[in-house]
């Protein structure tokens, strides 16, 4: 077996290329016949085909075969294997991507993601539509550091690029099917065939995975499960001898059960406060909780030969997502903070790029792009005012000097206390506030708020590399962006106003004193036009055919935010980051050992962070967090010990947080705090051992282990809203029969480690933080077959 070189982070039995691989599964060193070496992966991170070790960027590339071998079948597992990348997936509708300390997880339609996710060059970065299934992939490329020059607006910290398998001139197919614990069923497969001889080819790929929830819900149903179906159709048309067009159509449907937001403050009806899956939750609405999400996309790729030196590349994209998620934000049996999120997004994009490579000292590209997007996020809210008053009554009573009654949210038998339907108003409050003697509390009260965004962006870009000597290259790139942004906000109060608004912080709109949320007179809007320039400069030097070094400086940017609430619109200035990085990539021991080392420093100004809104909704808003920094070291190692044993080791260290003082010398509110979701240390290690035993059959054993140190879930670094260090042990083992068939037995989180995916959330604003437990041990068996 040979390993595919992927930033010293992955292996494969064949090289991964844009065209079908032609190399033998095992490469040998010409100077020493029979020596097994690591094969080299071809990537397109710089918009041209290069071997990954030649790219002067911190990049990790995984082949589709590597993902299958280690059982990495989703974003939530991918993050554990890429140094500098963390992924958090509460549900397919609510992911978080973290690259080198910077988090992109807001569902607000007006906030641009920091970390970009791409499918074949088309941005799918909006968080409510970014989670797509990783099936029938050619490879995944994870680029760390500002990538605005190469990938455009919003990629200021990095990009995750999914390259899907395209239709090709071959008749072949494969499938994998299986089952596991928690009622899991799985199927993934594809078929590829010529449709018109030598001209038109087609490919169809499908995916299915269903798994019952790992957390039982006493109110009905279960939580933290999975139910996803996806299909992809792709077509390739040859246009002459050196040109071609690819059409890719994607559809995905997600209908998993609800997310287990669990309270450790309010007990279940069984009297427990344990947040981990071995005890049932008790969330209202039972089987009504959950997600219904549809994602559709169409991509048209064109590559056209213009001359021996020039080619033209075009990327046309259309995409939409529509999601409706119901969740219990208080994590308890009380009908207290009952929310839904209805998010929609539509986008179209076009990129045109002229590529030059005349075989001389210069190669590069220039072009332009257009991107148009409209999106919305609507958040309905409902509550039982009797339970909400009981929760808030100690605070309200203290604030009024004991003039309001204190009520327990629970009865002695641990059921919800809804006995208080009228508040007896003290005569002093009657006189001060002009209130009647009694205030009624409704069993159901509902309000909602929404945000909207329309963005048009126009970009011009150029990037070129000069080989100043046969060993020294200089790369310069620049991208200009013009954006036209319009944002909107509205809030609605359904039915009669809530009396609790009389005692909560003064709403933004004083003409509605009884609303929990301040209703707006229709939609409030704001707009702005913005221009920006980002760029990069990279110097790279080849010490030998096996050792490359680089140093780079780049300017990244997160776009300005036009933020609108009931008071009107305000603009949060663009976030700027200057990145400084050095790296060393190389091979040793006749190609059997490869390494990739990187060190970096980021300097942020106008750092955009999410803070608690003093007059919600929304509950969290974008704000200027001032100055911030990040520095770190990343190490990727891979070794082919023998023709039957190989392994990898990845490590990342990062120090990322808020500076003590801003640009004006003022002490910052978050001074010294670490970035949320950012472990200081992460480790991933794995082995691939195969033992042949006749007739082409092989036994294989592939253990891997991922570990990360403690993380905070919010930028305020509140104790208790955190996860201590933990590690996950995974295993894939089985037999390849040599006739196209194989069988795998897998286990994820083999030791059944208890850990948290998230903590705090909306409940924290009311003094009842919620906790989302991670996935417990999963195991099962899968059968695969490949034919040609």
PDB file of C-alpha atoms in Angstrom, residues 571-732:
ATOM      1  CA  UNK A 571     -22.610  49.749  10.528  1.00  0.00           C
ATOM      2  CA  UNK A 572     -20.032  47.524  12.189  1.00  0.00           C
ATOM      3  CA  UNK A 573     -16.740  48.318  10.485  1.00  0.00           C
ATOM      4  CA  UNK A 574     -14.960  45.671   8.467  1.00  0.00           C
ATOM      5  CA  UNK A 575     -12.631  43.398  10.399  1.00  0.00           C
ATOM      6  CA  UNK A 576      -9.041  43.432   9.163  1.00  0.00           C
ATOM      7  CA  UNK A 577      -6.385  40.810   9.800  1.00  0.00           C
ATOM      8  CA  UNK A 578      -2.710  40.882   8.842  1.00  0.00           C
ATOM      9  CA  UNK A 579      -1.240  37.390   8.668  1.00  0.00           C
ATOM     10  CA  UNK A 580       2.455  36.516   8.825  1.00  0.00           C
ATOM     11  CA  UNK A 581       3.442  32.909   8.205  1.00  0.00           C
ATOM     12  CA  UNK A 582       6.458  30.708   7.552  1.00  0.00           C
ATOM     13  CA  UNK A 583       6.404  27.066   6.556  1.00  0.00           C
ATOM     14  CA  UNK A 584       8.594  24.120   5.665  1.00  0.00           C
ATOM     15  CA  UNK A 585       7.493  21.096   3.620  1.00  0.00           C
ATOM     16  CA  UNK A 586       9.657  18.161   2.745  1.00  0.00           C
ATOM     17  CA  UNK A 587      10.340  14.476   2.398  1.00  0.00           C
ATOM     18  CA  UNK A 588      13.074  12.219   3.737  1.00  0.00           C
ATOM     19  CA  UNK A 589      14.122   8.584   3.917  1.00  0.00           C
ATOM     20  CA  UNK A 590      13.820   8.182   0.154  1.00  0.00           C
ATOM     21  CA  UNK A 591      10.293   9.539   0.110  1.00  0.00           C
ATOM     22  CA  UNK A 592       8.887   7.346   2.863  1.00  0.00           C
ATOM     23  CA  UNK A 593       8.647  10.167   5.426  1.00  0.00           C
ATOM     24  CA  UNK A 594       6.993  13.524   4.693  1.00  0.00           C
ATOM     25  CA  UNK A 595       6.442  16.545   6.889  1.00  0.00           C
ATOM     26  CA  UNK A 596       4.674  19.887   6.844  1.00  0.00           C
ATOM     27  CA  UNK A 597       5.504  22.562   9.434  1.00  0.00           C
ATOM     28  CA  UNK A 598       3.930  26.014   9.760  1.00  0.00           C
ATOM     29  CA  UNK A 599       4.110  28.919  12.217  1.00  0.00           C
ATOM     30  CA  UNK A 600       1.963  32.049  12.030  1.00  0.00           C
ATOM     31  CA  UNK A 601       0.922  35.276  13.703  1.00  0.00           C
ATOM     32  CA  UNK A 602      -2.347  37.172  13.127  1.00  0.00           C
ATOM     33  CA  UNK A 603      -2.991  40.809  14.059  1.00  0.00           C
ATOM     34  CA  UNK A 604      -6.683  41.782  14.105  1.00  0.00           C
ATOM     35  CA  UNK A 605      -8.283  45.209  14.214  1.00  0.00           C
ATOM     36  CA  UNK A 606     -12.030  45.902  14.541  1.00  0.00           C
ATOM     37  CA  UNK A 607     -12.456  42.272  15.584  1.00  0.00           C
ATOM     38  CA  UNK A 608     -16.125  41.414  15.091  1.00  0.00           C
ATOM     39  CA  UNK A 609     -17.529  39.370  17.942  1.00  0.00           C
ATOM     40  CA  UNK A 610     -20.969  38.270  19.149  1.00  0.00           C
ATOM     41  CA  UNK A 611     -22.111  39.928  22.384  1.00  0.00           C
ATOM     42  CA  UNK A 612     -25.275  39.756  24.465  1.00  0.00           C
ATOM     43  CA  UNK A 613     -27.879  42.244  23.258  1.00  0.00           C
ATOM     44  CA  UNK A 614     -28.999  44.442  26.198  1.00  0.00           C
ATOM     45  CA  UNK A 615     -32.434  44.916  24.584  1.00  0.00           C
ATOM     46  CA  UNK A 616     -33.224  41.673  22.758  1.00  0.00           C
ATOM     47  CA  UNK A 617     -34.117  40.453  20.257  1.00  0.00           C
ATOM     48  CA  UNK A 618     -31.909  39.289  18.758  1.00  0.00           C
ATOM     49  CA  UNK A 619     -30.249  37.831  21.817  1.00  0.00           C
ATOM     50  CA  UNK A 620     -26.742  38.131  20.362  1.00  0.00           C
ATOM     51  CA  UNK A 621     -25.527  40.895  18.075  1.00  0.00           C
ATOM     52  CA  UNK A 622     -22.328  41.714  16.215  1.00  0.00           C
ATOM     53  CA  UNK A 623     -20.030  44.221  17.897  1.00  0.00           C
ATOM     54  CA  UNK A 624     -16.540  45.628  17.512  1.00  0.00           C
ATOM     55  CA  UNK A 625     -14.386  43.650  19.942  1.00  0.00           C
ATOM     56  CA  UNK A 626     -11.324  45.805  19.262  1.00  0.00           C
ATOM     57  CA  UNK A 627      -7.820  44.383  18.899  1.00  0.00           C
ATOM     58  CA  UNK A 628      -7.079  40.677  18.923  1.00  0.00           C
ATOM     59  CA  UNK A 629      -4.289  38.301  17.991  1.00  0.00           C
ATOM     60  CA  UNK A 630      -3.524  34.684  17.216  1.00  0.00           C
ATOM     61  CA  UNK A 631      -0.235  32.848  17.004  1.00  0.00           C
ATOM     62  CA  UNK A 632       0.398  29.199  16.530  1.00  0.00           C
ATOM     63  CA  UNK A 633       2.381  26.244  15.259  1.00  0.00           C
ATOM     64  CA  UNK A 634       1.124  23.319  13.161  1.00  0.00           C
ATOM     65  CA  UNK A 635       2.894  20.008  12.511  1.00  0.00           C
ATOM     66  CA  UNK A 636       1.891  17.240  10.115  1.00  0.00           C
ATOM     67  CA  UNK A 637       3.978  14.067   9.807  1.00  0.00           C
ATOM     68  CA  UNK A 638       3.459  10.899   7.807  1.00  0.00           C
ATOM     69  CA  UNK A 639       5.596   7.788   7.468  1.00  0.00           C
ATOM     70  CA  UNK A 640       5.471   4.642   5.369  1.00  0.00           C
ATOM     71  CA  UNK A 641       7.035   2.157   7.781  1.00  0.00           C
ATOM     72  CA  UNK A 642       6.718  -0.747   5.348  1.00  0.00           C
ATOM     73  CA  UNK A 643       4.578  -1.808   2.413  1.00  0.00           C
ATOM     74  CA  UNK A 644       1.912  -2.890   4.929  1.00  0.00           C
ATOM     75  CA  UNK A 645       2.140  -0.256   7.686  1.00  0.00           C
ATOM     76  CA  UNK A 646       1.813   3.525   7.533  1.00  0.00           C
ATOM     77  CA  UNK A 647       0.840   6.228   9.953  1.00  0.00           C
ATOM     78  CA  UNK A 648       0.311   9.935  10.496  1.00  0.00           C
ATOM     79  CA  UNK A 649       0.636  12.456  13.314  1.00  0.00           C
ATOM     80  CA  UNK A 650      -0.837  15.988  13.379  1.00  0.00           C
ATOM     81  CA  UNK A 651      -0.385  18.610  16.091  1.00  0.00           C
ATOM     82  CA  UNK A 652      -1.546  22.181  16.517  1.00  0.00           C
ATOM     83  CA  UNK A 653      -0.777  24.777  19.182  1.00  0.00           C
ATOM     84  CA  UNK A 654      -2.581  28.118  19.201  1.00  0.00           C
ATOM     85  CA  UNK A 655      -2.667  31.171  21.433  1.00  0.00           C
ATOM     86  CA  UNK A 656      -5.617  33.258  20.262  1.00  0.00           C
ATOM     87  CA  UNK A 657      -7.460  35.940  22.205  1.00  0.00           C
ATOM     88  CA  UNK A 658      -8.269  39.579  22.804  1.00  0.00           C
ATOM     89  CA  UNK A 659      -5.554  42.155  23.397  1.00  0.00           C
ATOM     90  CA  UNK A 660      -5.431  44.189  26.600  1.00  0.00           C
ATOM     91  CA  UNK A 661      -5.838  47.556  24.832  1.00  0.00           C
ATOM     92  CA  UNK A 662      -7.492  48.831  21.678  1.00  0.00           C
ATOM     93  CA  UNK A 663      -5.944  51.144  19.074  1.00  0.00           C
ATOM     94  CA  UNK A 664      -6.678  54.192  21.253  1.00  0.00           C
ATOM     95  CA  UNK A 665      -5.039  52.718  24.348  1.00  0.00           C
ATOM     96  CA  UNK A 666      -8.333  51.943  26.076  1.00  0.00           C
ATOM     97  CA  UNK A 667      -8.632  48.779  28.141  1.00  0.00           C
ATOM     98  CA  UNK A 668     -10.836  46.265  26.309  1.00  0.00           C
ATOM     99  CA  UNK A 669     -13.836  44.548  27.885  1.00  0.00           C
ATOM    100  CA  UNK A 670     -12.673  41.074  26.810  1.00  0.00           C
ATOM    101  CA  UNK A 671      -8.975  41.737  27.523  1.00  0.00           C
ATOM    102  CA  UNK A 672      -7.007  38.513  27.941  1.00  0.00           C
ATOM    103  CA  UNK A 673      -9.914  36.226  27.055  1.00  0.00           C
ATOM    104  CA  UNK A 674      -9.360  33.299  24.710  1.00  0.00           C
ATOM    105  CA  UNK A 675     -11.387  32.918  21.556  1.00  0.00           C
ATOM    106  CA  UNK A 676     -14.377  30.643  21.894  1.00  0.00           C
ATOM    107  CA  UNK A 677     -14.216  27.055  20.606  1.00  0.00           C
ATOM    108  CA  UNK A 678     -10.414  27.276  20.427  1.00  0.00           C
ATOM    109  CA  UNK A 679      -8.331  24.584  22.159  1.00  0.00           C
ATOM    110  CA  UNK A 680      -4.748  25.507  22.888  1.00  0.00           C
ATOM    111  CA  UNK A 681      -3.521  22.070  21.782  1.00  0.00           C
ATOM    112  CA  UNK A 682      -4.882  19.415  19.444  1.00  0.00           C
ATOM    113  CA  UNK A 683      -3.457  16.057  18.395  1.00  0.00           C
ATOM    114  CA  UNK A 684      -4.453  13.462  15.811  1.00  0.00           C
ATOM    115  CA  UNK A 685      -2.640  10.180  15.269  1.00  0.00           C
ATOM    116  CA  UNK A 686      -3.507   7.139  13.187  1.00  0.00           C
ATOM    117  CA  UNK A 687      -2.191   3.901  11.675  1.00  0.00           C
ATOM    118  CA  UNK A 688      -3.071   1.839   8.623  1.00  0.00           C
ATOM    119  CA  UNK A 689      -1.917  -1.776   8.858  1.00  0.00           C
ATOM    120  CA  UNK A 690      -2.747  -4.388   6.246  1.00  0.00           C
ATOM    121  CA  UNK A 691      -1.900  -8.108   6.206  1.00  0.00           C
ATOM    122  CA  UNK A 692      -2.343 -10.120   2.977  1.00  0.00           C
ATOM    123  CA  UNK A 693      -3.441 -13.718   3.377  1.00  0.00           C
ATOM    124  CA  UNK A 694      -3.779 -15.156  -0.092  1.00  0.00           C
ATOM    125  CA  UNK A 695      -5.854 -14.800  -3.253  1.00  0.00           C
ATOM    126  CA  UNK A 696      -5.651 -11.020  -3.120  1.00  0.00           C
ATOM    127  CA  UNK A 697      -7.314 -10.803   0.269  1.00  0.00           C
ATOM    128  CA  UNK A 698      -6.125  -8.417   2.961  1.00  0.00           C
ATOM    129  CA  UNK A 699      -6.944  -7.870   6.586  1.00  0.00           C
ATOM    130  CA  UNK A 700      -6.744  -4.205   7.587  1.00  0.00           C
ATOM    131  CA  UNK A 701      -6.694  -2.397  10.914  1.00  0.00           C
ATOM    132  CA  UNK A 702      -7.031   1.411  11.057  1.00  0.00           C
ATOM    133  CA  UNK A 703      -7.137   2.931  14.525  1.00  0.00           C
ATOM    134  CA  UNK A 704      -7.054   6.711  14.996  1.00  0.00           C
ATOM    135  CA  UNK A 705      -7.178   8.997  18.001  1.00  0.00           C
ATOM    136  CA  UNK A 706      -8.024  12.696  18.212  1.00  0.00           C
ATOM    137  CA  UNK A 707      -7.497  14.848  21.291  1.00  0.00           C
ATOM    138  CA  UNK A 708      -8.048  18.485  22.138  1.00  0.00           C
ATOM    139  CA  UNK A 709      -7.443  20.566  25.237  1.00  0.00           C
ATOM    140  CA  UNK A 710      -9.966  22.647  27.161  1.00  0.00           C
ATOM    141  CA  UNK A 711     -12.224  25.100  25.298  1.00  0.00           C
ATOM    142  CA  UNK A 712     -14.615  27.882  26.278  1.00  0.00           C
ATOM    143  CA  UNK A 713     -17.911  28.079  24.444  1.00  0.00           C
ATOM    144  CA  UNK A 714     -18.254  31.878  24.704  1.00  0.00           C
ATOM    145  CA  UNK A 715     -15.802  34.753  24.324  1.00  0.00           C
ATOM    146  CA  UNK A 716     -16.506  35.921  27.884  1.00  0.00           C
ATOM    147  CA  UNK A 717     -14.793  32.689  29.104  1.00  0.00           C
ATOM    148  CA  UNK A 718     -17.369  32.098  31.827  1.00  0.00           C
ATOM    149  CA  UNK A 719     -16.398  29.210  34.153  1.00  0.00           C
ATOM    150  CA  UNK A 720     -18.676  26.238  33.685  1.00  0.00           C
ATOM    151  CA  UNK A 721     -19.483  27.175  30.086  1.00  0.00           C
ATOM    152  CA  UNK A 722     -16.560  25.108  28.867  1.00  0.00           C
ATOM    153  CA  UNK A 723     -15.346  21.623  27.996  1.00  0.00           C
ATOM    154  CA  UNK A 724     -12.296  20.058  29.604  1.00  0.00           C
ATOM    155  CA  UNK A 725      -9.693  18.220  27.555  1.00  0.00           C
ATOM    156  CA  UNK A 726     -10.854  14.953  26.014  1.00  0.00           C
ATOM    157  CA  UNK A 727      -9.942  12.443  23.309  1.00  0.00           C
ATOM    158  CA  UNK A 728     -11.884  10.184  20.952  1.00  0.00           C
ATOM    159  CA  UNK A 729     -10.671   6.759  19.827  1.00  0.00           C
ATOM    160  CA  UNK A 730     -11.973   5.526  16.467  1.00  0.00           C
ATOM    161  CA  UNK A 731     -11.451   2.225  14.694  1.00  0.00           C
ATOM    162  CA  UNK A 732     -12.047   0.771  11.239  1.00  0.00           C
TER     163      UNK A 732
END
